Short mmCIF file of C-alpha atoms in Angstrom, two decimals:
data_model
loop_
_atom_site.label_atom_id
_atom_site.label_comp_id
_atom_site.label_asym_id
_atom_site.label_seq_id
_atom_site.Cartn_x
_atom_site.Cartn_y
_atom_site.Cartn_z
CA UNK A 1 -4.48 3.86 61.65
CA UNK A 2 -5.21 0.25 62.28
CA UNK A 3 -8.38 0.91 60.19
CA UNK A 4 -7.15 2.79 58.09
CA UNK A 5 -4.86 0.12 56.58
CA UNK A 6 -7.72 -2.80 56.74
CA UNK A 7 -9.66 -0.23 54.20
CA UNK A 8 -6.63 -0.52 51.82
CA UNK A 9 -6.05 -4.24 52.08
CA UNK A 10 -9.94 -4.24 52.00
CA UNK A 11 -9.38 -1.83 47.97
CA UNK A 12 -6.55 -4.11 47.20
CA UNK A 13 -8.64 -7.26 47.26
CA UNK A 14 -11.59 -5.86 45.36
CA UNK A 15 -9.30 -5.08 42.82
CA UNK A 16 -7.47 -8.17 42.77
CA UNK A 17 -10.91 -10.17 42.33
CA UNK A 18 -11.45 -7.87 39.66
CA UNK A 19 -8.58 -8.58 37.81
CA UNK A 20 -8.52 -12.13 38.32
CA UNK A 21 -12.60 -12.29 36.69
CA UNK A 22 -11.86 -9.74 34.32
CA UNK A 23 -9.01 -11.98 32.71
CA UNK A 24 -11.63 -15.41 33.44
CA UNK A 25 -14.19 -14.00 32.30
CA UNK A 26 -15.30 -15.13 28.61
CA UNK A 27 -14.77 -13.10 25.20
CA UNK A 28 -17.66 -12.69 23.37
CA UNK A 29 -16.81 -12.73 19.26
CA UNK A 30 -18.65 -9.84 18.23
CA UNK A 31 -18.82 -9.90 14.38
CA UNK A 32 -16.42 -11.71 11.98
CA UNK A 33 -15.97 -10.26 8.88
CA UNK A 34 -14.47 -11.90 5.57
CA UNK A 35 -12.15 -10.51 2.65
CA UNK A 36 -10.69 -11.88 -0.85
CA UNK A 37 -7.46 -10.76 -2.22
CA UNK A 38 -6.47 -12.27 -5.50
CA UNK A 39 -4.04 -15.18 -3.40
CA UNK A 40 -5.50 -15.70 -0.68
CA UNK A 41 -9.03 -14.78 1.77
CA UNK A 42 -8.65 -13.11 5.27
CA UNK A 43 -11.36 -13.75 7.97
CA UNK A 44 -11.23 -11.54 11.43
CA UNK A 45 -13.07 -12.19 14.39
CA UNK A 46 -13.37 -9.20 16.41
CA UNK A 47 -13.80 -10.02 20.35
CA UNK A 48 -14.63 -8.18 22.74
CA UNK A 49 -10.57 -9.22 25.07
CA UNK A 50 -8.23 -11.50 24.51
CA UNK A 51 -8.22 -15.14 23.78
CA UNK A 52 -5.88 -18.03 23.31
CA UNK A 53 -7.01 -20.53 20.12
CA UNK A 54 -5.80 -23.19 18.60
CA UNK A 55 -6.40 -24.30 14.73
CA UNK A 56 -5.89 -27.76 13.04
CA UNK A 57 -6.98 -28.89 9.83
CA UNK A 58 -8.68 -32.44 9.17
CA UNK A 59 -9.56 -34.34 5.42
CA UNK A 60 -12.82 -36.41 4.08
CA UNK A 61 -13.63 -33.91 3.52
CA UNK A 62 -11.19 -30.76 4.36
CA UNK A 63 -11.85 -28.44 6.96
CA UNK A 64 -10.52 -26.09 9.26
CA UNK A 65 -11.00 -26.72 12.83
CA UNK A 66 -10.45 -23.41 15.31
CA UNK A 67 -10.69 -23.77 19.06
CA UNK A 68 -11.15 -20.80 20.93
CA UNK A 69 -10.68 -20.52 24.50
CA UNK A 70 -12.34 -17.94 26.86
CA UNK A 71 -14.57 -16.67 24.06
CA UNK A 72 -18.58 -17.05 23.15
CA UNK A 73 -20.24 -16.24 20.29
CA UNK A 74 -22.80 -13.47 19.83
CA UNK A 75 -22.96 -13.19 16.40
CA UNK A 76 -24.45 -15.48 13.28
CA UNK A 77 -21.94 -17.05 11.44
CA UNK A 78 -24.61 -17.67 8.11
CA UNK A 79 -25.01 -13.96 6.63
CA UNK A 80 -21.03 -13.75 4.80
CA UNK A 81 -21.06 -13.53 1.28
CA UNK A 82 -18.36 -16.91 1.02
CA UNK A 83 -18.77 -16.47 -3.57
CA UNK A 84 -15.92 -16.68 -4.89
CA UNK A 85 -14.07 -18.02 -1.82
CA UNK A 86 -13.03 -21.43 -0.91
CA UNK A 87 -15.28 -21.60 1.96
CA UNK A 88 -17.91 -23.74 1.80
CA UNK A 89 -19.68 -22.59 5.39
CA UNK A 90 -18.86 -21.81 9.08
CA UNK A 91 -19.88 -23.77 11.60
CA UNK A 92 -19.26 -23.38 15.33
CA UNK A 93 -19.89 -25.21 18.45
CA UNK A 94 -20.14 -24.07 22.19
CA UNK A 95 -17.79 -26.97 23.44
CA UNK A 96 -18.24 -25.51 26.78
CA UNK A 97 -19.08 -22.54 28.68
CA UNK A 98 -16.08 -20.48 27.35
CA UNK A 99 -15.13 -22.94 24.91
CA UNK A 100 -15.90 -21.78 21.56
CA UNK A 101 -15.26 -24.35 18.66
CA UNK A 102 -15.57 -22.98 14.78
CA UNK A 103 -15.36 -25.65 11.66
CA UNK A 104 -14.81 -24.23 7.98
CA UNK A 105 -15.87 -26.20 5.76
CA UNK A 106 -13.57 -26.37 2.26
CA UNK A 107 -14.91 -26.70 -1.05
CA UNK A 108 -10.74 -26.35 -1.96
CA UNK A 109 -7.19 -27.09 -0.39
CA UNK A 110 -5.71 -23.87 1.28
CA UNK A 111 -2.71 -23.18 3.82
CA UNK A 112 -4.17 -22.10 6.62
CA UNK A 113 -2.66 -19.11 9.05
CA UNK A 114 -3.66 -17.65 12.22
CA UNK A 115 -2.72 -15.26 15.00
CA UNK A 116 -4.45 -12.53 17.22
CA UNK A 117 -4.19 -9.01 16.99
CA UNK A 118 -3.87 -6.39 19.99
CA UNK A 119 -6.48 -3.29 19.78
CA UNK A 120 -5.44 0.35 17.88
CA UNK A 121 -6.97 2.88 16.99
CA UNK A 122 -9.77 1.53 14.68
CA UNK A 123 -10.51 -2.21 16.72
CA UNK A 124 -10.01 -3.94 19.69
CA UNK A 125 -8.99 -7.21 19.92
CA UNK A 126 -8.64 -9.96 17.11
CA UNK A 127 -8.42 -13.08 15.69
CA UNK A 128 -6.88 -13.51 11.54
CA UNK A 129 -7.32 -16.67 9.57
CA UNK A 130 -5.48 -16.03 6.24
CA UNK A 131 -6.62 -18.91 4.10
CA UNK A 132 -3.82 -18.92 1.17
CA UNK A 133 -4.89 -20.85 -1.83
CA UNK A 134 -3.26 -23.27 -3.35
CA UNK A 135 -1.12 -22.08 -6.49
CA UNK A 136 -3.77 -24.31 -8.49
CA UNK A 137 -6.69 -25.03 -6.17
CA UNK A 138 -9.18 -21.66 -7.25
CA UNK A 139 -8.64 -21.44 -10.16
CA UNK A 140 -10.22 -17.86 -12.27
CA UNK A 141 -11.21 -16.81 -8.76
CA UNK A 142 -12.22 -13.02 -8.27
CA UNK A 143 -12.50 -10.37 -5.51
CA UNK A 144 -15.92 -10.29 -4.08
CA UNK A 145 -16.26 -6.89 -1.44
CA UNK A 146 -15.85 -7.53 2.29
CA UNK A 147 -18.94 -8.08 4.33
CA UNK A 148 -20.13 -8.24 7.59
CA UNK A 149 -21.93 -10.73 9.24
CA UNK A 150 -25.40 -9.84 10.11
CA UNK A 151 -25.27 -7.15 7.69
CA UNK A 152 -25.37 -9.66 4.25
CA UNK A 153 -24.62 -7.71 0.70
CA UNK A 154 -24.24 -9.41 -2.07
CA UNK A 155 -20.19 -8.94 -3.47
CA UNK A 156 -19.08 -6.97 -6.17
CA UNK A 157 -16.38 -8.39 -8.00
CA UNK A 158 -13.91 -6.47 -9.37
CA UNK A 159 -11.42 -7.92 -12.28
CA UNK A 160 -8.92 -9.99 -10.95
CA UNK A 161 -5.46 -9.25 -12.64
CA UNK A 162 -4.44 -11.30 -15.28
CA UNK A 163 -0.48 -13.36 -14.41
CA UNK A 164 1.82 -11.43 -16.14
CA UNK A 165 5.07 -11.99 -16.86
CA UNK A 166 7.86 -8.49 -16.85
CA UNK A 167 7.62 -7.39 -20.24
CA UNK A 168 10.33 -8.17 -22.49
CA UNK A 169 12.50 -5.86 -24.16
CA UNK A 170 11.33 -4.88 -27.24
CA UNK A 171 11.05 -1.76 -29.88
CA UNK A 172 8.20 -0.66 -28.90
CA UNK A 173 6.58 -2.47 -25.74
CA UNK A 174 4.14 -0.49 -22.89
CA UNK A 175 5.52 1.39 -20.09
CA UNK A 176 4.18 0.31 -17.17
CA UNK A 177 3.23 2.31 -14.21
CA UNK A 178 1.89 0.23 -10.74
CA UNK A 179 -0.92 2.51 -9.07
CA UNK A 180 -1.00 1.27 -5.73
CA UNK A 181 -3.26 2.46 -3.75
CA UNK A 182 -3.12 2.97 0.74
CA UNK A 183 -4.65 1.08 2.76
CA UNK A 184 -7.37 -1.77 2.65
CA UNK A 185 -9.62 -4.94 4.02
CA UNK A 186 -8.07 -4.78 7.83
CA UNK A 187 -6.26 -1.97 7.28
CA UNK A 188 -9.32 1.64 6.50
CA UNK A 189 -6.74 4.00 6.53
CA UNK A 190 -7.33 7.30 7.60
CA UNK A 191 -11.05 8.29 9.23
CA UNK A 192 -12.57 11.55 7.76
CA UNK A 193 -14.97 13.61 10.19
CA UNK A 194 -18.00 11.78 8.57
CA UNK A 195 -16.41 8.49 8.17
CA UNK A 196 -14.58 8.43 5.06
CA UNK A 197 -12.12 5.59 5.35
CA UNK A 198 -9.20 6.31 2.80
CA UNK A 199 -9.27 3.71 1.68
CA UNK A 200 -12.42 3.78 -0.69
CA UNK A 201 -11.63 6.98 -1.98
CA UNK A 202 -7.49 6.20 -2.60
CA UNK A 203 -8.91 3.21 -4.81
CA UNK A 204 -11.87 4.66 -6.45
CA UNK A 205 -8.64 7.48 -7.31
CA UNK A 206 -6.08 5.14 -8.67
CA UNK A 207 -8.41 3.19 -10.35
CA UNK A 208 -9.86 6.66 -12.48
CA UNK A 209 -5.88 6.83 -12.79
CA UNK A 210 -5.64 3.00 -14.20
CA UNK A 211 -8.35 4.54 -16.66
CA UNK A 212 -6.50 7.69 -17.93
CA UNK A 213 -2.85 6.35 -18.20
CA UNK A 214 -3.90 3.78 -20.12
CA UNK A 215 -5.74 5.91 -22.65
CA UNK A 216 -1.99 7.37 -23.78
CA UNK A 217 -0.81 5.01 -26.69
CA UNK A 218 2.34 3.19 -24.79
CA UNK A 219 1.37 3.53 -21.48
CA UNK A 220 -0.18 0.54 -19.14
CA UNK A 221 -0.98 0.50 -15.46
CA UNK A 222 -1.37 -1.57 -13.70
CA UNK A 223 -3.11 -1.81 -10.38
CA UNK A 224 -1.71 -3.22 -7.74
CA UNK A 225 -4.54 -3.24 -5.23
CA UNK A 226 -7.68 -4.67 -7.03
CA UNK A 227 -10.38 -4.61 -4.65
CA UNK A 228 -10.77 -3.72 -0.82
CA UNK A 229 -8.46 -6.41 0.98
CA UNK A 230 -4.81 -6.23 2.73
CA UNK A 231 -1.43 -6.53 1.14
CA UNK A 232 1.90 -5.75 3.47
CA UNK A 233 3.83 -3.13 2.05
CA UNK A 234 6.97 -5.05 0.59
CA UNK A 235 4.32 -6.95 -1.24
CA UNK A 236 3.20 -4.16 -2.33
CA UNK A 237 6.55 -4.03 -4.77
CA UNK A 238 7.09 -6.91 -4.94
CA UNK A 239 3.68 -7.42 -6.83
CA UNK A 240 5.18 -3.98 -9.04
CA UNK A 241 7.95 -5.43 -9.69
CA UNK A 242 6.61 -8.91 -10.94
CA UNK A 243 4.37 -6.74 -13.20
CA UNK A 244 7.63 -5.38 -14.82
CA UNK A 245 6.72 -2.06 -13.53
CA UNK A 246 8.83 1.28 -14.84
CA UNK A 247 7.08 3.20 -12.09
CA UNK A 248 5.25 2.54 -9.21
CA UNK A 249 2.65 5.36 -7.83
CA UNK A 250 1.20 5.01 -3.86
CA UNK A 251 -2.15 7.05 -3.69
CA UNK A 252 -3.46 8.19 -0.42
CA UNK A 253 -5.21 10.49 0.87
CA UNK A 254 -4.04 10.92 4.84
CA UNK A 255 -4.83 12.65 7.83
CA UNK A 256 -2.52 14.84 10.40
CA UNK A 257 -2.70 15.48 14.30
CA UNK A 258 -4.41 19.33 13.57
CA UNK A 259 -7.90 19.38 11.06
CA UNK A 260 -6.75 22.87 9.59
CA UNK A 261 -3.68 20.91 7.89
CA UNK A 262 -4.45 20.77 4.21
CA UNK A 263 -3.36 20.59 1.09
CA UNK A 264 -1.98 17.65 -1.21
CA UNK A 265 2.12 16.38 -1.08
CA UNK A 266 4.44 14.40 -3.23
CA UNK A 267 6.52 12.44 -1.10
CA UNK A 268 10.05 9.67 -2.99
CA UNK A 269 12.03 7.95 -0.14
CA UNK A 270 14.64 9.18 2.40
CA UNK A 271 17.35 6.84 4.19
CA UNK A 272 18.57 9.72 6.27
CA UNK A 273 15.64 10.65 7.77
CA UNK A 274 12.87 13.37 7.20
CA UNK A 275 13.01 16.48 5.65
CA UNK A 276 9.98 17.79 7.49
CA UNK A 277 8.36 16.46 11.15
CA UNK A 278 5.66 16.24 8.40
CA UNK A 279 7.07 14.12 6.75
CA UNK A 280 7.99 12.41 9.77
CA UNK A 281 4.50 11.58 11.03
CA UNK A 282 2.85 10.92 8.40
CA UNK A 283 5.72 8.11 7.43
CA UNK A 284 5.34 6.69 10.81
CA UNK A 285 1.90 6.40 10.53
CA UNK A 286 1.36 4.81 7.01
CA UNK A 287 3.96 2.34 8.12
CA UNK A 288 2.32 1.56 11.36
CA UNK A 289 -0.44 -0.24 8.03
CA UNK A 290 1.32 -3.57 8.28
CA UNK A 291 0.59 -3.93 11.83
CA UNK A 292 -2.37 -2.99 11.87
CA UNK A 293 -3.13 -5.15 9.33
CA UNK A 294 -1.01 -8.25 10.78
CA UNK A 295 1.57 -8.64 8.88
CA UNK A 296 3.72 -8.92 11.02
CA UNK A 297 2.71 -12.84 11.33
CA UNK A 298 2.93 -13.20 7.56
CA UNK A 299 5.85 -15.80 6.26
CA UNK A 300 8.78 -15.66 6.02
CA UNK A 301 9.04 -17.54 3.23
CA UNK A 302 10.08 -15.44 0.94
CA UNK A 303 12.52 -12.88 2.62
CA UNK A 304 15.53 -14.67 1.02
CA UNK A 305 13.93 -13.05 -2.37
CA UNK A 306 13.62 -9.45 -0.20
CA UNK A 307 17.39 -9.61 0.54
CA UNK A 308 18.46 -10.11 -2.91
CA UNK A 309 16.18 -7.20 -3.79
CA UNK A 310 17.56 -5.22 -0.99
CA UNK A 311 20.97 -5.94 -2.71
CA UNK A 312 19.96 -3.88 -5.53
CA UNK A 313 21.01 -0.89 -4.02
CA UNK A 314 23.69 0.31 -6.70
CA UNK A 315 20.56 1.67 -8.42
CA UNK A 316 19.12 3.29 -4.99
CA UNK A 317 20.75 6.45 -6.33
CA UNK A 318 19.58 6.66 -10.21
CA UNK A 319 15.98 5.22 -8.38
CA UNK A 320 15.59 8.03 -6.08
CA UNK A 321 16.75 10.82 -8.51
CA UNK A 322 13.78 9.67 -10.95
CA UNK A 323 11.50 9.55 -8.08
CA UNK A 324 12.37 13.56 -6.67
CA UNK A 325 12.59 14.16 -11.71
CA UNK A 326 8.34 12.24 -11.31
CA UNK A 327 7.45 13.87 -8.23
CA UNK A 328 8.34 17.52 -9.05
CA UNK A 329 6.15 17.08 -12.09
CA UNK A 330 3.45 15.90 -11.00
CA UNK A 331 3.21 17.98 -7.77
CA UNK A 332 3.47 20.91 -10.73
CA UNK A 333 1.17 20.27 -11.77
CA UNK A 334 -1.36 18.85 -8.91
CA UNK A 335 -0.37 22.77 -7.99
CA UNK A 336 -2.70 23.73 -10.63
CA UNK A 337 -5.62 22.14 -9.60
CA UNK A 338 -5.47 22.25 -5.87
CA UNK A 339 -4.20 24.14 -2.76
CA UNK A 340 -0.31 22.48 -1.72
CA UNK A 341 0.90 21.30 1.17
CA UNK A 342 4.49 21.23 0.41
CA UNK A 343 5.65 23.31 -3.13
CA UNK A 344 8.59 20.82 -3.24
CA UNK A 345 9.31 16.96 -2.91
CA UNK A 346 9.13 15.91 0.32
CA UNK A 347 10.91 12.76 1.84
CA UNK A 348 10.65 10.42 4.30
CA UNK A 349 10.63 6.10 5.27
CA UNK A 350 8.03 4.93 3.98
CA UNK A 351 8.74 1.41 3.67
CA UNK A 352 6.55 1.38 0.86
CA UNK A 353 9.01 3.38 -2.14
CA UNK A 354 11.93 1.65 -0.50
CA UNK A 355 12.14 -0.58 -3.60
CA UNK A 356 15.91 -0.11 -4.98
CA UNK A 357 14.94 -0.33 -8.92
CA UNK A 358 12.14 0.88 -9.32
CA UNK A 359 11.36 5.01 -8.76
CA UNK A 360 8.41 5.39 -6.31
CA UNK A 361 6.55 8.32 -5.38
CA UNK A 362 3.68 8.47 -3.07
CA UNK A 363 1.14 11.05 -3.57
CA UNK A 364 -0.84 12.04 -0.54
CA UNK A 365 -3.50 13.72 -2.29
CA UNK A 366 -5.00 15.79 0.76
CA UNK A 367 -6.07 15.70 4.30
CA UNK A 368 -9.03 13.39 4.72
CA UNK A 369 -9.35 14.90 8.66
CA UNK A 370 -9.74 18.71 6.46
CA UNK A 371 -13.92 18.42 6.62
CA UNK A 372 -13.52 20.59 3.21
CA UNK A 373 -10.59 18.42 1.71
CA UNK A 374 -12.59 14.94 2.85
CA UNK A 375 -15.97 16.52 0.86
CA UNK A 376 -13.69 17.31 -1.88
CA UNK A 377 -11.82 14.19 -2.18
CA UNK A 378 -15.27 12.21 -2.20
CA UNK A 379 -16.69 13.93 -5.49
CA UNK A 380 -15.76 12.42 -9.19
CA UNK A 381 -14.71 15.43 -10.30
CA UNK A 382 -11.49 16.45 -8.11
CA UNK A 383 -11.42 12.32 -8.06
CA UNK A 384 -10.74 12.76 -11.83
CA UNK A 385 -8.68 16.07 -11.66
CA UNK A 386 -6.15 14.50 -9.12
CA UNK A 387 -6.00 11.71 -11.81
CA UNK A 388 -5.73 13.46 -14.38
CA UNK A 389 -2.47 15.98 -12.64
CA UNK A 390 -1.03 12.63 -11.86
CA UNK A 391 -0.94 11.03 -15.31
CA UNK A 392 -0.23 14.34 -16.94
CA UNK A 393 3.62 14.65 -14.53
CA UNK A 394 4.37 10.95 -15.30
CA UNK A 395 4.04 11.50 -18.53
CA UNK A 396 6.06 14.36 -19.32
CA UNK A 397 8.73 12.64 -17.07
CA UNK A 398 8.35 9.42 -19.67
CA UNK A 399 8.67 11.49 -22.43
CA UNK A 400 12.10 13.56 -21.16
CA UNK A 401 12.94 9.97 -19.95
CA UNK A 402 11.99 7.11 -22.16
CA UNK A 403 12.99 3.21 -21.10
CA UNK A 404 14.99 1.46 -23.94
CA UNK A 405 13.17 0.04 -26.43
CA UNK A 406 9.25 1.75 -25.07
CA UNK A 407 6.80 3.18 -27.41
CA UNK A 408 8.08 6.34 -25.89
CA UNK A 409 11.87 5.39 -26.41
CA UNK A 410 10.96 4.75 -30.46
CA UNK A 411 8.58 8.29 -30.98
CA UNK A 412 11.58 10.04 -29.82
CA UNK A 413 13.99 8.53 -32.16
CA UNK A 414 12.16 9.51 -34.77
CA UNK A 415 11.74 13.59 -33.63
CA UNK A 416 7.76 12.96 -32.96
CA UNK A 417 8.42 14.39 -28.90
CA UNK A 418 9.40 17.62 -28.89
CA UNK A 419 12.05 17.78 -25.88
CA UNK A 420 11.25 20.89 -23.77
CA UNK A 421 13.63 22.48 -21.39
CA UNK A 422 14.71 19.74 -19.00
CA UNK A 423 16.92 21.07 -15.20
CA UNK A 424 18.11 18.65 -12.54
CA UNK A 425 19.46 19.25 -8.75
CA UNK A 426 22.60 18.02 -8.39
CA UNK A 427 22.36 15.79 -5.36
CA UNK A 428 25.22 14.15 -3.14
CA UNK A 429 27.05 11.28 -4.73
CA UNK A 430 26.57 12.61 -8.28
CA UNK A 431 28.77 13.54 -11.20
CA UNK A 432 28.95 15.30 -14.53
CA UNK A 433 29.81 11.63 -15.79
CA UNK A 434 26.89 10.14 -13.72
CA UNK A 435 24.04 12.30 -15.05
CA UNK A 436 25.52 12.82 -18.16
CA UNK A 437 25.04 8.08 -18.49
CA UNK A 438 21.43 8.44 -16.97
CA UNK A 439 20.09 11.83 -19.59
CA UNK A 440 21.75 9.98 -22.15
CA UNK A 441 23.66 13.27 -23.53
CA UNK A 442 27.16 13.77 -24.48
CA UNK A 443 29.60 15.26 -21.38
CA UNK A 444 30.61 17.91 -24.03
CA UNK A 445 26.78 18.63 -24.13
CA UNK A 446 26.04 18.39 -20.83
CA UNK A 447 29.41 20.87 -20.37
CA UNK A 448 28.48 23.48 -22.99
CA UNK A 449 24.42 23.30 -21.67
CA UNK A 450 25.41 24.46 -18.37
CA UNK A 451 29.03 26.38 -19.42
CA UNK A 452 31.65 24.83 -17.07
CA UNK A 453 34.57 24.25 -18.09
CA UNK A 454 35.34 20.92 -16.21
CA UNK A 455 34.05 18.45 -14.25
CA UNK A 456 33.92 19.76 -10.95
CA UNK A 457 29.70 20.32 -9.66
CA UNK A 458 27.92 20.97 -6.07
CA UNK A 459 25.11 19.43 -4.17
CA UNK A 460 22.42 21.75 -4.92
CA UNK A 461 23.00 23.34 -8.21
CA UNK A 462 20.63 23.51 -10.57
CA UNK A 463 21.86 21.97 -14.17
CA UNK A 464 20.51 22.37 -18.10
CA UNK A 465 19.99 18.85 -19.32
CA UNK A 466 20.03 19.33 -22.99
CA UNK A 467 17.81 17.08 -24.84
CA UNK A 468 18.36 13.80 -26.66
CA UNK A 469 19.00 13.50 -29.82
CA UNK A 470 18.24 9.66 -29.76
CA UNK A 471 17.63 7.31 -27.24
CA UNK A 472 19.62 4.29 -26.60
CA UNK A 473 19.01 1.41 -28.22
CA UNK A 474 18.37 -2.17 -26.60
#
């Protein structure tokens, strides 16, 4: 009995010593990664364990100093591609056995922000340093590709998107489509069986979709993410709004718990809960993107503006109806070139779709966790076919519902667009008068097309929408 107690005491003591040793042991900085975004540069220090750090700035010359307590450098800092960034170079010194100092020499003034991230499914412990450009500090700077210390590569710089003001209503303005490639940078998205990264696949599809939309007169596509860098979910809708978007399309290629899951899907927002278990699971997965990329630590400076956006809730019903409408058209076209996971538009609480004033859909082009779909998603031919099906659905929607003052609305007014039959499935909170106003038809025409004696309609009822004779004038 006494021997057993001694053994237990000895074992507990050993475990306690191991725990203390683990806490006191220095963590290795295993690698350093860099991303350039249009308005900031992100440095990520990959660590073998948790650390504490302190960041401060110095001038003459401008530089940033990061003291990392409980860390040792186990990689090189001189092989990062620093072109088109405000970083002149990185230096390091081991102040003592367990304390590392990193100095970032700058070529322009920046606003630094730093935080640590806990391990997740993709990464271990990380120290993230974001360097935000000053308004006029980095003129004309472009976005290089991601680089990792130890594997030097020449950066490939996609074109920095031009700053555009929201379009002023005129008689023939373009319809603006914001195309958002999911994930990016620190957040790779879903990983396929052979290491295929969602963020790479969907950026290729998004660029092809932009190219196809821009070939259609009266339409203009704007990429939300132009390269491999991280954008918080709410920032994506803010970018779309700043570009004057009439529609927001988020492109994804997700994974499912079962590798046998297959098929394309289209999602619209649901604030009352997901319409299926798959929708709920995918929404949870996508909404974790901010946690992976560290958006929980971003500036709160814009929250007043975002709160003002939430107050636009009165327009949410019309926006959601349009989202479901265009979503069904996109889904129908996708069904011609790929198997569908569900034949109706699913709804879930995707954060990236919560823009009350812009119709928004999320397109799952397939399951990257399925080996055969992952292989197809990497081919240029399948990416073109997917982009074509999405752009066709978008074009069909706007030919039926062109925003006033656009070139497409002008074509319709001139009788140059043949209106096909339209249908609308009644949702909770909608009235016949509301639908007449939305589709720009008279109440009498709507009653006549559906053989209604009054204005009473039921949720789930399918209504025929008569052709619109004239678009509303600005």
